[in-house]
GROMACS .gro file of C-alpha atoms in nm:
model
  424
    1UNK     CA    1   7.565 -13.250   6.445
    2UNK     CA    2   7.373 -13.019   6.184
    3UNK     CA    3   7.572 -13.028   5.854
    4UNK     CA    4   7.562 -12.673   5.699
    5UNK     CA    5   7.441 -12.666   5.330
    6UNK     CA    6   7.736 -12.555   5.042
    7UNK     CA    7   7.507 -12.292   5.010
    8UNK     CA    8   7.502 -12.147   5.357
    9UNK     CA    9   7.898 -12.143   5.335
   10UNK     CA   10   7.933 -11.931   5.040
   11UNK     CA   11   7.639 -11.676   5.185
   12UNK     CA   12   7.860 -11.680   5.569
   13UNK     CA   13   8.207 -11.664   5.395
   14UNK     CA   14   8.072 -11.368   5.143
   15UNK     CA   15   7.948 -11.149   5.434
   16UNK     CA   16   8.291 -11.236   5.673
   17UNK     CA   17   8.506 -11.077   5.315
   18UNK     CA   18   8.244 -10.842   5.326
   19UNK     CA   19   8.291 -10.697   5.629
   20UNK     CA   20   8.706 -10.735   5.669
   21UNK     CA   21   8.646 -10.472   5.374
   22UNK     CA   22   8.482 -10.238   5.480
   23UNK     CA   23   8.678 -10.235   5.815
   24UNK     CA   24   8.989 -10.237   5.579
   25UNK     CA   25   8.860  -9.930   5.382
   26UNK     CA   26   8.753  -9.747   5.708
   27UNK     CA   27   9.091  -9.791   5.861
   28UNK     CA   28   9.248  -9.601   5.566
   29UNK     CA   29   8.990  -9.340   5.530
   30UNK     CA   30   9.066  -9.264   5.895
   31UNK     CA   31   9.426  -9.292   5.860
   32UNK     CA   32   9.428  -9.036   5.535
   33UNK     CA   33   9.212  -8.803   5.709
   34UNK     CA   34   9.480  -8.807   6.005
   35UNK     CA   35   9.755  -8.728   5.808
   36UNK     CA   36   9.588  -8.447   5.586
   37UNK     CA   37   9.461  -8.324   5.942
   38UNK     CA   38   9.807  -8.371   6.121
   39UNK     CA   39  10.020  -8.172   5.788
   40UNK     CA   40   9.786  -7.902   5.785
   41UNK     CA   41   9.779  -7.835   6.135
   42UNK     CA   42  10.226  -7.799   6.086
   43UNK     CA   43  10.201  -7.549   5.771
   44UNK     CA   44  10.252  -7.196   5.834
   45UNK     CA   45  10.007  -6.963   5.706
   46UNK     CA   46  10.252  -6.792   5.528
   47UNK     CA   47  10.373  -7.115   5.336
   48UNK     CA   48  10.014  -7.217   5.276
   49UNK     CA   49   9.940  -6.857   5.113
   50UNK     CA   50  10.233  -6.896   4.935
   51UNK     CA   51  10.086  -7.216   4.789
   52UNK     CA   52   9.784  -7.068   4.702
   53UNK     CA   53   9.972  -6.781   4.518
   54UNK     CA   54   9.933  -6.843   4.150
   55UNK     CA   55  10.305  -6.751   4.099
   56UNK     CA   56  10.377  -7.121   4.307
   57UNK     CA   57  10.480  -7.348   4.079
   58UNK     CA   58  10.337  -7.694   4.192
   59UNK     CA   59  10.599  -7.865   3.919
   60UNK     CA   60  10.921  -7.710   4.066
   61UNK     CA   61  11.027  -7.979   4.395
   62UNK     CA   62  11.240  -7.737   4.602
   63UNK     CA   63  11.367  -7.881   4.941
   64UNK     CA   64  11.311  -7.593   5.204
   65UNK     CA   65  11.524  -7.529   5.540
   66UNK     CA   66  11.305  -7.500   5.871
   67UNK     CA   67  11.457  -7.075   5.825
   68UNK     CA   68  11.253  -7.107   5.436
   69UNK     CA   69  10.917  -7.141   5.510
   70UNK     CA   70  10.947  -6.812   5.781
   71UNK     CA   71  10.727  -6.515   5.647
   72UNK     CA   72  11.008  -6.273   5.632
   73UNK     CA   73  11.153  -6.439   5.367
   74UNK     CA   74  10.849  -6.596   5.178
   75UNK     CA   75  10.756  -6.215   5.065
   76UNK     CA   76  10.422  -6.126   4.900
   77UNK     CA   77  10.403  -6.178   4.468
   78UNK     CA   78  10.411  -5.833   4.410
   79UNK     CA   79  10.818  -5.779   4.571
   80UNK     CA   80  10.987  -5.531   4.324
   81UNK     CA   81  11.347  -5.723   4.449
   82UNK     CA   82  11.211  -6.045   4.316
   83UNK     CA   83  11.039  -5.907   3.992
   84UNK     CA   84  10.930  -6.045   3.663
   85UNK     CA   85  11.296  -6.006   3.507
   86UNK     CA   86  11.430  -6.329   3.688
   87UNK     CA   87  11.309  -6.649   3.472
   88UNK     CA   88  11.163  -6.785   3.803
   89UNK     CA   89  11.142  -6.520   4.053
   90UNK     CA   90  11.040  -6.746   4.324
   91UNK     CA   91  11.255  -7.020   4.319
   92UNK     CA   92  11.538  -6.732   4.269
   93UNK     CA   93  11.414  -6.586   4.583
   94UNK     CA   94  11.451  -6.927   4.801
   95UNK     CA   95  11.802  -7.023   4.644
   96UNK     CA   96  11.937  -6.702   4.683
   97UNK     CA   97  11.858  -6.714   5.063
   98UNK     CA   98  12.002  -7.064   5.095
   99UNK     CA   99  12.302  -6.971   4.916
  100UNK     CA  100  12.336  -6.672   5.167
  101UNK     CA  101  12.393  -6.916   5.429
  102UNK     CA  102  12.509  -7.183   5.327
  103UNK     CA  103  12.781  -7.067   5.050
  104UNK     CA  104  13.146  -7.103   5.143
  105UNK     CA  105  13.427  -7.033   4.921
  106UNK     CA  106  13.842  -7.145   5.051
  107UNK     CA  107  14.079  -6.885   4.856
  108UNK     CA  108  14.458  -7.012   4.843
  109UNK     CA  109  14.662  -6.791   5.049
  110UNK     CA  110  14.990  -6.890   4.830
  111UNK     CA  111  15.145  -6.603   4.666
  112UNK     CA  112  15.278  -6.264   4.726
  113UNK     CA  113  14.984  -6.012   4.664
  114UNK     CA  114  15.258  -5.735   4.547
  115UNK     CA  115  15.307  -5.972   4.252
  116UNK     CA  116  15.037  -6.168   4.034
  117UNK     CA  117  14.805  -6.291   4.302
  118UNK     CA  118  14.524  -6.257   4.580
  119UNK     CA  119  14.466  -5.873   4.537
  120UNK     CA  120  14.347  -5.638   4.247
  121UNK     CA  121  14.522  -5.391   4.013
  122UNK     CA  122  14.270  -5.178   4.005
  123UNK     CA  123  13.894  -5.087   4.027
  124UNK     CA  124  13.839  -4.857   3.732
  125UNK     CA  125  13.898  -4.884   3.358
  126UNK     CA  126  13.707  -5.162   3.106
  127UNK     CA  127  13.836  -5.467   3.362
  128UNK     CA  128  13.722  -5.300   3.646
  129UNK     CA  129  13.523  -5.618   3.696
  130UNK     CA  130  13.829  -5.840   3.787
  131UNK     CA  131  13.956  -5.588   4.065
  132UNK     CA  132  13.597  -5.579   4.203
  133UNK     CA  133  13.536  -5.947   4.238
  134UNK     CA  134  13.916  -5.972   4.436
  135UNK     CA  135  13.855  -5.708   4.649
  136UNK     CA  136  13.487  -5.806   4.787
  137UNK     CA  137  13.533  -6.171   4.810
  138UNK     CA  138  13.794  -6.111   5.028
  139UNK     CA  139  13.616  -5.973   5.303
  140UNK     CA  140  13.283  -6.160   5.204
  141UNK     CA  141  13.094  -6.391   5.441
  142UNK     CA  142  13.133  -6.644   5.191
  143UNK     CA  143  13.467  -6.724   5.257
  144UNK     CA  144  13.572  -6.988   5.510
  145UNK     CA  145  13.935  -7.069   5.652
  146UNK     CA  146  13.846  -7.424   5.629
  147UNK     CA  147  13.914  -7.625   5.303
  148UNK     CA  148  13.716  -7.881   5.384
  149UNK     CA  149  13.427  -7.682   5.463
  150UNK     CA  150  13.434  -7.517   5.118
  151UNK     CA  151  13.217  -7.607   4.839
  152UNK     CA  152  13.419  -7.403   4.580
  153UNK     CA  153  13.788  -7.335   4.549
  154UNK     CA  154  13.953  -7.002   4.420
  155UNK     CA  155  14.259  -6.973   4.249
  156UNK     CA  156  14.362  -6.576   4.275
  157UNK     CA  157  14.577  -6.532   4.008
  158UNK     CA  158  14.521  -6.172   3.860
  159UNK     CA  159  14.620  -6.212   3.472
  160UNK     CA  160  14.543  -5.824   3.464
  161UNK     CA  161  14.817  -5.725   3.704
  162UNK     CA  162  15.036  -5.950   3.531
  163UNK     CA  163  14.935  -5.765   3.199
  164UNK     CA  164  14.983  -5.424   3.425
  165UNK     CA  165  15.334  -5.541   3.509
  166UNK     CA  166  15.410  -5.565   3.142
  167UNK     CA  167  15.418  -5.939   3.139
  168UNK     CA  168  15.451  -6.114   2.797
  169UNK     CA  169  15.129  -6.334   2.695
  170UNK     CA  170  15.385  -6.652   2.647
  171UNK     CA  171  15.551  -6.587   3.019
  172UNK     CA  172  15.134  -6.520   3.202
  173UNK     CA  173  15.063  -6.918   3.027
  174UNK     CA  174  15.430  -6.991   3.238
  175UNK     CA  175  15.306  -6.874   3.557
  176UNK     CA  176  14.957  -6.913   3.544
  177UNK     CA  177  15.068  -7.322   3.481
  178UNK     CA  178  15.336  -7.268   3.735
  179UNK     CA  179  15.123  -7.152   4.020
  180UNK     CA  180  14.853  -7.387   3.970
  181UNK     CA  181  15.059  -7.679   3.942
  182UNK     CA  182  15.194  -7.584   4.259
  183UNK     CA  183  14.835  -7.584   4.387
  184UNK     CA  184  14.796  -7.948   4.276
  185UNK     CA  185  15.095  -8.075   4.437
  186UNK     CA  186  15.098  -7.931   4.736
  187UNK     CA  187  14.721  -7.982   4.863
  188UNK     CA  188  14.448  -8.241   4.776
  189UNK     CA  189  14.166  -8.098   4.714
  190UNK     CA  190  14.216  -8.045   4.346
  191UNK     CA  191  14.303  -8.388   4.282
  192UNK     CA  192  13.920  -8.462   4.464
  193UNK     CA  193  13.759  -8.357   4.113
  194UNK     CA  194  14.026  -8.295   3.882
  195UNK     CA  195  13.994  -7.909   3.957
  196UNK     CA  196  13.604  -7.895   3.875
  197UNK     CA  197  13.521  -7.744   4.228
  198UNK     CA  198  13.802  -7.474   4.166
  199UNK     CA  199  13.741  -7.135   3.989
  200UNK     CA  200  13.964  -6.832   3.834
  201UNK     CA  201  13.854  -6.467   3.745
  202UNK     CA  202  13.952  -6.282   3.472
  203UNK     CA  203  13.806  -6.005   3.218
  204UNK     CA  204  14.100  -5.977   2.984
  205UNK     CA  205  14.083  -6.174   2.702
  206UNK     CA  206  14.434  -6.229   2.723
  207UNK     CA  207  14.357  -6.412   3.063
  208UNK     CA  208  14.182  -6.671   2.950
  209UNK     CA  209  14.446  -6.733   2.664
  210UNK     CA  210  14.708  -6.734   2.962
  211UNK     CA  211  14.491  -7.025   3.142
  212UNK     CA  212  14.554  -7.207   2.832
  213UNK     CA  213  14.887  -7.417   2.891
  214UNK     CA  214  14.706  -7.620   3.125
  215UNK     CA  215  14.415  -7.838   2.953
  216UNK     CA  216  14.267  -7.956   3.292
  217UNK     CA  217  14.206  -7.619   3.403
  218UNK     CA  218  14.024  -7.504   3.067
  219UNK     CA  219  13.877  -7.863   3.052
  220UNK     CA  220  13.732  -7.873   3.419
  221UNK     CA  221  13.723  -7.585   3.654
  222UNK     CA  222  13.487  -7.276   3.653
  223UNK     CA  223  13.634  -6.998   3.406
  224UNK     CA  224  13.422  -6.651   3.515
  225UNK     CA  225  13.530  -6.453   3.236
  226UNK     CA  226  13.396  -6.101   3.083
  227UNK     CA  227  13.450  -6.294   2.711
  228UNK     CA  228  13.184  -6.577   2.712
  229UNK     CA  229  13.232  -6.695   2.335
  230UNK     CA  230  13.073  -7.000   2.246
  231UNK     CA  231  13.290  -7.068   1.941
  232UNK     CA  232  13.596  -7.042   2.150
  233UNK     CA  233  13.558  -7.309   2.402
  234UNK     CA  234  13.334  -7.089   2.633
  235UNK     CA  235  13.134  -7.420   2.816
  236UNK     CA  236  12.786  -7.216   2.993
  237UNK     CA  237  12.686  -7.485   3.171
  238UNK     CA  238  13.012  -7.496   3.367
  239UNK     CA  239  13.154  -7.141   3.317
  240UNK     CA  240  13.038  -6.827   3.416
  241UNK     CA  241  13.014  -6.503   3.241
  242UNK     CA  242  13.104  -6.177   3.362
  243UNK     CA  243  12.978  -5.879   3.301
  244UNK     CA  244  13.224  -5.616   3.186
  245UNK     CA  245  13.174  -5.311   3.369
  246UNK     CA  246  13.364  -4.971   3.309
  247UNK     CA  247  13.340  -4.824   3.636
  248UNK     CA  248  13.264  -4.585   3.781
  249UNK     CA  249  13.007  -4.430   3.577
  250UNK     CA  250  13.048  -4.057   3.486
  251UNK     CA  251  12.716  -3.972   3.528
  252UNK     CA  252  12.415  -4.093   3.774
  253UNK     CA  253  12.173  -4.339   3.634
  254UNK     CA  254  11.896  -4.326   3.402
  255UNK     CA  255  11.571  -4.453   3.421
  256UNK     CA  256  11.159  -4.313   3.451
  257UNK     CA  257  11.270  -4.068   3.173
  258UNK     CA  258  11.086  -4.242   2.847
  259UNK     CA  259  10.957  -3.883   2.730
  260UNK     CA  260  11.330  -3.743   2.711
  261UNK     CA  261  11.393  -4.034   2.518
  262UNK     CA  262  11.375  -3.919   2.120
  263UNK     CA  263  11.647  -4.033   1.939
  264UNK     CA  264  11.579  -4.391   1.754
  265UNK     CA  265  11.936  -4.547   1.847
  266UNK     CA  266  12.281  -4.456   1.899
  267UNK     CA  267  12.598  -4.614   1.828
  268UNK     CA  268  12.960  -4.455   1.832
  269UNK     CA  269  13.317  -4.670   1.874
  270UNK     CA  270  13.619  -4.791   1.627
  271UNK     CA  271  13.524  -5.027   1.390
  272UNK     CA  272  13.734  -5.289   1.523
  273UNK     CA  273  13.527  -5.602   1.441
  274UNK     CA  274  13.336  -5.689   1.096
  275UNK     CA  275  12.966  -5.625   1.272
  276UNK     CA  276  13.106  -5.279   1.373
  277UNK     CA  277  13.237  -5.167   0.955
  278UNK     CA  278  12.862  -5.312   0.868
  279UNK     CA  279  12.733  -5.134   1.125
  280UNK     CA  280  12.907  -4.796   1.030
  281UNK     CA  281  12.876  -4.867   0.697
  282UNK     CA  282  12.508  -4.847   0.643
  283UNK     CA  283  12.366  -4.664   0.876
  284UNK     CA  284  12.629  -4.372   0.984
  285UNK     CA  285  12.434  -4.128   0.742
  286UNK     CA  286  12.117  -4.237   0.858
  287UNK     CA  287  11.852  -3.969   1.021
  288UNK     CA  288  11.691  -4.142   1.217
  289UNK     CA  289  11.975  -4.345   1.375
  290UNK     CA  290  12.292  -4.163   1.532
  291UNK     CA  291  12.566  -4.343   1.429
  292UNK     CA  292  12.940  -4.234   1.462
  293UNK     CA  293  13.203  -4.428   1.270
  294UNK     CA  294  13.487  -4.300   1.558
  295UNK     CA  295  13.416  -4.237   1.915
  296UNK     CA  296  13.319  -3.898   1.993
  297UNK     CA  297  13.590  -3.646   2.035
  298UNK     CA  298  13.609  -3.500   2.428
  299UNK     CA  299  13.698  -3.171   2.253
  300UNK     CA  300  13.363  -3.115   2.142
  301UNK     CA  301  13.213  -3.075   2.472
  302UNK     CA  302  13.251  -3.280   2.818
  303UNK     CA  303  13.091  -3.654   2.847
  304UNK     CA  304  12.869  -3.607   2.495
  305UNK     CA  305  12.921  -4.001   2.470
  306UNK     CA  306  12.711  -4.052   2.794
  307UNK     CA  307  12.474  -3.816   2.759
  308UNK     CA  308  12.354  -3.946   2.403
  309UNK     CA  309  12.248  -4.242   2.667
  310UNK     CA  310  11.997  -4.058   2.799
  311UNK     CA  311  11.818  -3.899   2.512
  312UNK     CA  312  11.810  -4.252   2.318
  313UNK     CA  313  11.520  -4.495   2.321
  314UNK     CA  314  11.777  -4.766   2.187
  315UNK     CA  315  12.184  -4.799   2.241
  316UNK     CA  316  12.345  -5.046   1.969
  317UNK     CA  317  12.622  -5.287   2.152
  318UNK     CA  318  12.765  -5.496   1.888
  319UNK     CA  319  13.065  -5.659   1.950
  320UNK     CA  320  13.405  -5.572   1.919
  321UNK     CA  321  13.751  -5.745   1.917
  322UNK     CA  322  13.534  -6.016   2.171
  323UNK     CA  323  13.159  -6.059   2.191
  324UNK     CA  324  13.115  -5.855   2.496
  325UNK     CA  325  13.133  -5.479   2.531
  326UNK     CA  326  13.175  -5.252   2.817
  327UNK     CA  327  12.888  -5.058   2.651
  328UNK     CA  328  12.584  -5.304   2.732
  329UNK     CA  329  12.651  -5.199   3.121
  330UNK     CA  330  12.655  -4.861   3.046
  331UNK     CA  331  12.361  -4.859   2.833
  332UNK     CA  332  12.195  -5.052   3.125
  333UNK     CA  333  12.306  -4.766   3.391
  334UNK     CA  334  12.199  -4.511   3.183
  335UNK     CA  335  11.839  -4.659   3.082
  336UNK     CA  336  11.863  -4.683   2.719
  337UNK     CA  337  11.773  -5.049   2.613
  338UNK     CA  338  12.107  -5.239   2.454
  339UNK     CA  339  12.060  -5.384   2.146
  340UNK     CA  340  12.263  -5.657   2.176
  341UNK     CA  341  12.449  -5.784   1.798
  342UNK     CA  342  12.716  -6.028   1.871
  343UNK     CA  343  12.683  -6.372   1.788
  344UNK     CA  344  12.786  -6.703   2.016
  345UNK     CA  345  12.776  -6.426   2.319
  346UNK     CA  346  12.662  -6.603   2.684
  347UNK     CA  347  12.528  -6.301   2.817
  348UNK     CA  348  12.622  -6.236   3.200
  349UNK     CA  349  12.320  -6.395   3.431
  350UNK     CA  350  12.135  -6.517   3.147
  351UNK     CA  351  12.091  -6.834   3.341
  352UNK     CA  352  11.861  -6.609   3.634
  353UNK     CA  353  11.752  -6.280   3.413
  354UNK     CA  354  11.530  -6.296   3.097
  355UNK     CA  355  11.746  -6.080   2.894
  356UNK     CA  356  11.468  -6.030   2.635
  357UNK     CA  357  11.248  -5.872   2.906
  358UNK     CA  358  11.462  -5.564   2.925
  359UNK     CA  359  11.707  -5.544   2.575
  360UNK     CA  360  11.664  -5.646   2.207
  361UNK     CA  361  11.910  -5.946   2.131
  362UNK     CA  362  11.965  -5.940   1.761
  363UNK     CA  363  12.164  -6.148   1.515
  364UNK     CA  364  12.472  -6.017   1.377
  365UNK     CA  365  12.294  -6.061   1.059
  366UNK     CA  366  11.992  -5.844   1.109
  367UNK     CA  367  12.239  -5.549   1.055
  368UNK     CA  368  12.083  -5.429   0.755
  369UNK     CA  369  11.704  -5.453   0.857
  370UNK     CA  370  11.829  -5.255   1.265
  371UNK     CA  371  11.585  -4.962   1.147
  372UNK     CA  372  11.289  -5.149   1.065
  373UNK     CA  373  11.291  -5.393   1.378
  374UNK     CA  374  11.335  -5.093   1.630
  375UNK     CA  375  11.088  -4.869   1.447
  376UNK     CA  376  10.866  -5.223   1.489
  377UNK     CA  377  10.902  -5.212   1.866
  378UNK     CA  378  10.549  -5.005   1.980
  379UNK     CA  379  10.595  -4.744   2.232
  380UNK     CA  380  10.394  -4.956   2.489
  381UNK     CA  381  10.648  -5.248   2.422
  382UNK     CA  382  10.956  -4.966   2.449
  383UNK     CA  383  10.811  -4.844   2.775
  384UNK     CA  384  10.760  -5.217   2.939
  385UNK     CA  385  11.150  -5.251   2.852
  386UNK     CA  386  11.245  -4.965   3.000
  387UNK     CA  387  11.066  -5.055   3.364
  388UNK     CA  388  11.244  -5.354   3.372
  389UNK     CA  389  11.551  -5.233   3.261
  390UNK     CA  390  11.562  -5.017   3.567
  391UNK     CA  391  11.492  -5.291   3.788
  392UNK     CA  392  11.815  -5.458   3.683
  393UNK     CA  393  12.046  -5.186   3.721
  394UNK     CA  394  12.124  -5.290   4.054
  395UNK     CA  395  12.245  -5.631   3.928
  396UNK     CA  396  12.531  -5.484   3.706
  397UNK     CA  397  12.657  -5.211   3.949
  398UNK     CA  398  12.951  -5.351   4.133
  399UNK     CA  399  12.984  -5.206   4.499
  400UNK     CA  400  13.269  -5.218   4.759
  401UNK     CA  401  13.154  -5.342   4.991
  402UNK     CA  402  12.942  -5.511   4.803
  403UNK     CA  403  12.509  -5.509   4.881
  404UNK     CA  404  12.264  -5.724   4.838
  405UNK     CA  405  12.217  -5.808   4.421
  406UNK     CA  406  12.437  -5.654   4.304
  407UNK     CA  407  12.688  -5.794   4.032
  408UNK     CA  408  12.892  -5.970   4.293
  409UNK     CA  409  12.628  -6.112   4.459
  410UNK     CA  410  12.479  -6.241   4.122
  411UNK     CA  411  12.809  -6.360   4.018
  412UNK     CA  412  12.861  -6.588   4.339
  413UNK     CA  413  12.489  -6.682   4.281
  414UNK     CA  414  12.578  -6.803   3.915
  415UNK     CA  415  12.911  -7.044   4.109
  416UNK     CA  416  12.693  -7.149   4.375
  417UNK     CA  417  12.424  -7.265   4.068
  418UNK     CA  418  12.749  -7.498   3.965
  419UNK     CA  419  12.845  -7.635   4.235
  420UNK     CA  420  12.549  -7.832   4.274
  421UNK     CA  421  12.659  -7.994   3.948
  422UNK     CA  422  12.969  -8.127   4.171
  423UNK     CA  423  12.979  -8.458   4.260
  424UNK     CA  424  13.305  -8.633   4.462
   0.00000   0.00000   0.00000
């Protein structure tokens, strides 16, 4: 028998690991270059343009449906619908389609609707908001039959009917604790969350005083309200704000109408808050700003108030006896830019619109310097508001029934953000 040298060994065993590497290291090559071959022979071409759009964020994970990656609904960049406005216009798009089909809302049929509950008082006047969002959820395809197919809960007690019916502010916190109590005893689904998958409506202020006799309802459920104070126990991450919408409009809409637009700004309404007697205060003899201490009396001539909308470049909305005002809407309708001046104010869809792409947000503080900062805005940067504030008009127009994007469509959008907050 031949005895192999230590020397031989080493040399056989290096080119044995030698070789089991580079087998190993072709194996995975090949096995890679099936799997990159195998995934890009499954992507669509419309979900691999999409990709290759620079508007794709590679950052944002978003988990898509087999329906999501169809062309019709991954629409070119350049969509007017899904514009610039929206912080993220794309991932807007695909969570707005999901919540389309997914969505599903139970509303508790206890109640008589000719008292406090499940139906409006009214769709016109400042809380015309409230009476919209009962009416069109109603007959919505978001509502199911089944409780326990519902991701949100809604609890249709109408504070504003109650305040129609001349109910005292100390009996509404009575009933409102009454009724929901009820609620709580009788089924279990509150009890599954302590109420956080359960929502109210309302857009009078004294409504969400009313909800206050019962702690767990401020504390944990969804309060959409048209008064979204910070400094009042407003919570954004959980709440929603409405927007406050005096409908209908007296006039059509404005918009695409910049050269008619002369007039600096224009503000006229009681003083009824301390930003309002500033406001008066120092600039109602201005020339260059129109400024009205007292609204403007119908006597002088039918709808002046509305039609100063259209010839302004720049409508003040400070606050009033709340943070929000009926008047941002109706600045937005008529396509003069709000100036919003109201401090600790959650403005409606703020978590889905850049507010600062189509209105001037202000501190209540920057009162006495309003002049200067508007007169600071160039007319290319006055002109690149106004576009955009036209493309959000549709998103603060309430409809019945209600159409795609509009404001109850973006207010279900905001409550179907929260409920993936949820967990049982």
């Amino acid at each position: 028998m031949l005895a192999v040298k230590p020397s031989q060994q080493q040399a056989s065993t290096f080119t044995f690991c030698t070789l089991r590497g580079s087998l190993l290291a072709l194996a995975i090559l090949t096995l890679v270059s099936f799997t990159y071959l195998s995934l890009n022979s499954i992507l669509s071409p419309s979900l691999q343009s999409a990709t290759n759009s620079p508007r794709f964020q590679p950052s944002t994970v978003i988990t898509l449906d087999s329906d999501d990656v169809s062309g019709s609904l991954l629409s070119s960049p350049g969509n007017e619908e899904y514009s610039d406005v929206f912080h993220s216009p794309e991932v807007f798009r695909l969570s707005y389609a999901e919540m389309e089909r997914k969505f599903k809302v139970y509303i508790y049929r206890d109640g008589d609707p000719k008292t406090y509950y499940q139906t409006p008082r009214k769709l016109t006047g400042k809380y015309a908001s409230e009476g919209y969002f009962f009416q069109n959820i109603r007959g919505s395809k978001f509502v199911t039959d089944d409780p326990d197919q519902a991701n949100l809960f809604f609890i249709p007690i109408s504070c504003h009917k109650m305040r129609g019916k001349g109910t005292s502010y100390e009996n509404m916190t009575i009933i409102v604790q009454n009724y929901v109590e009820s609620l709580i005893a009788k089924y279990p689904y509150w009890n599954r969350t302590l109420g956080a998958d359960h929502f109210f409506v309302t857009c009078h202020d004294v409504g969400v005083r009313a909800t206050e006799g019962l702690p767990l309802l401020i504390k944990n459920s969804i309060r959409v309200v048209c008064s979204p104070s910070y400094n009042v126990g407003y919570i954004p991450h959980k709440d929603v704000a409405l927007p406050q919408v005096l409908q209908p409009f007296a006039l059509p809409a404005g918009g695409n109408d910049v050269e008619n637009r002369t007039s600096l700004g224009f503000w006229a309404g009681h003083r009824n808050s301390k930003i309002r007697v500033i406001l008066a205060r120092v600039w109602e003899n201005d020339t260059e700003l129109d400024i009205s201490n007292n609204r403007i009396n119908r006597a002088a001539g039918p709808l002046l108030y509305q039609k100063r909308f259209y010839r302004t470049k720049f409508c003040i909305c400070p606050g009033g006896s709340q943070v929000n005002s009926a008047r941002i809407a109706d600045s937005i309708h008529y396509g003069c830019i709000p100036v919003i001046m109201s401090d600790y104010y959650d403005l409606p869809f703020s978590d889905i619109l850049d507010w600062h792409k189509f209105s001037v947000i202000l501190r209540e503080k920057d009162v006495f310097e309003l002049k200067q900062i508007l007169k600071n805005i160039t007319q290319e940067e006055f002109v690149s508001l106004h576009n955009n504030l036209v493309k959000v008009q549709k998103h603060f127009q309430w409809n019945s029934p209600p159409i795609k994007l509009d404001a109850f469509h973006m207010v279900m959008y905001e409550l179907w953000l929260r409920h993936h907050m949820i967990k049982y």
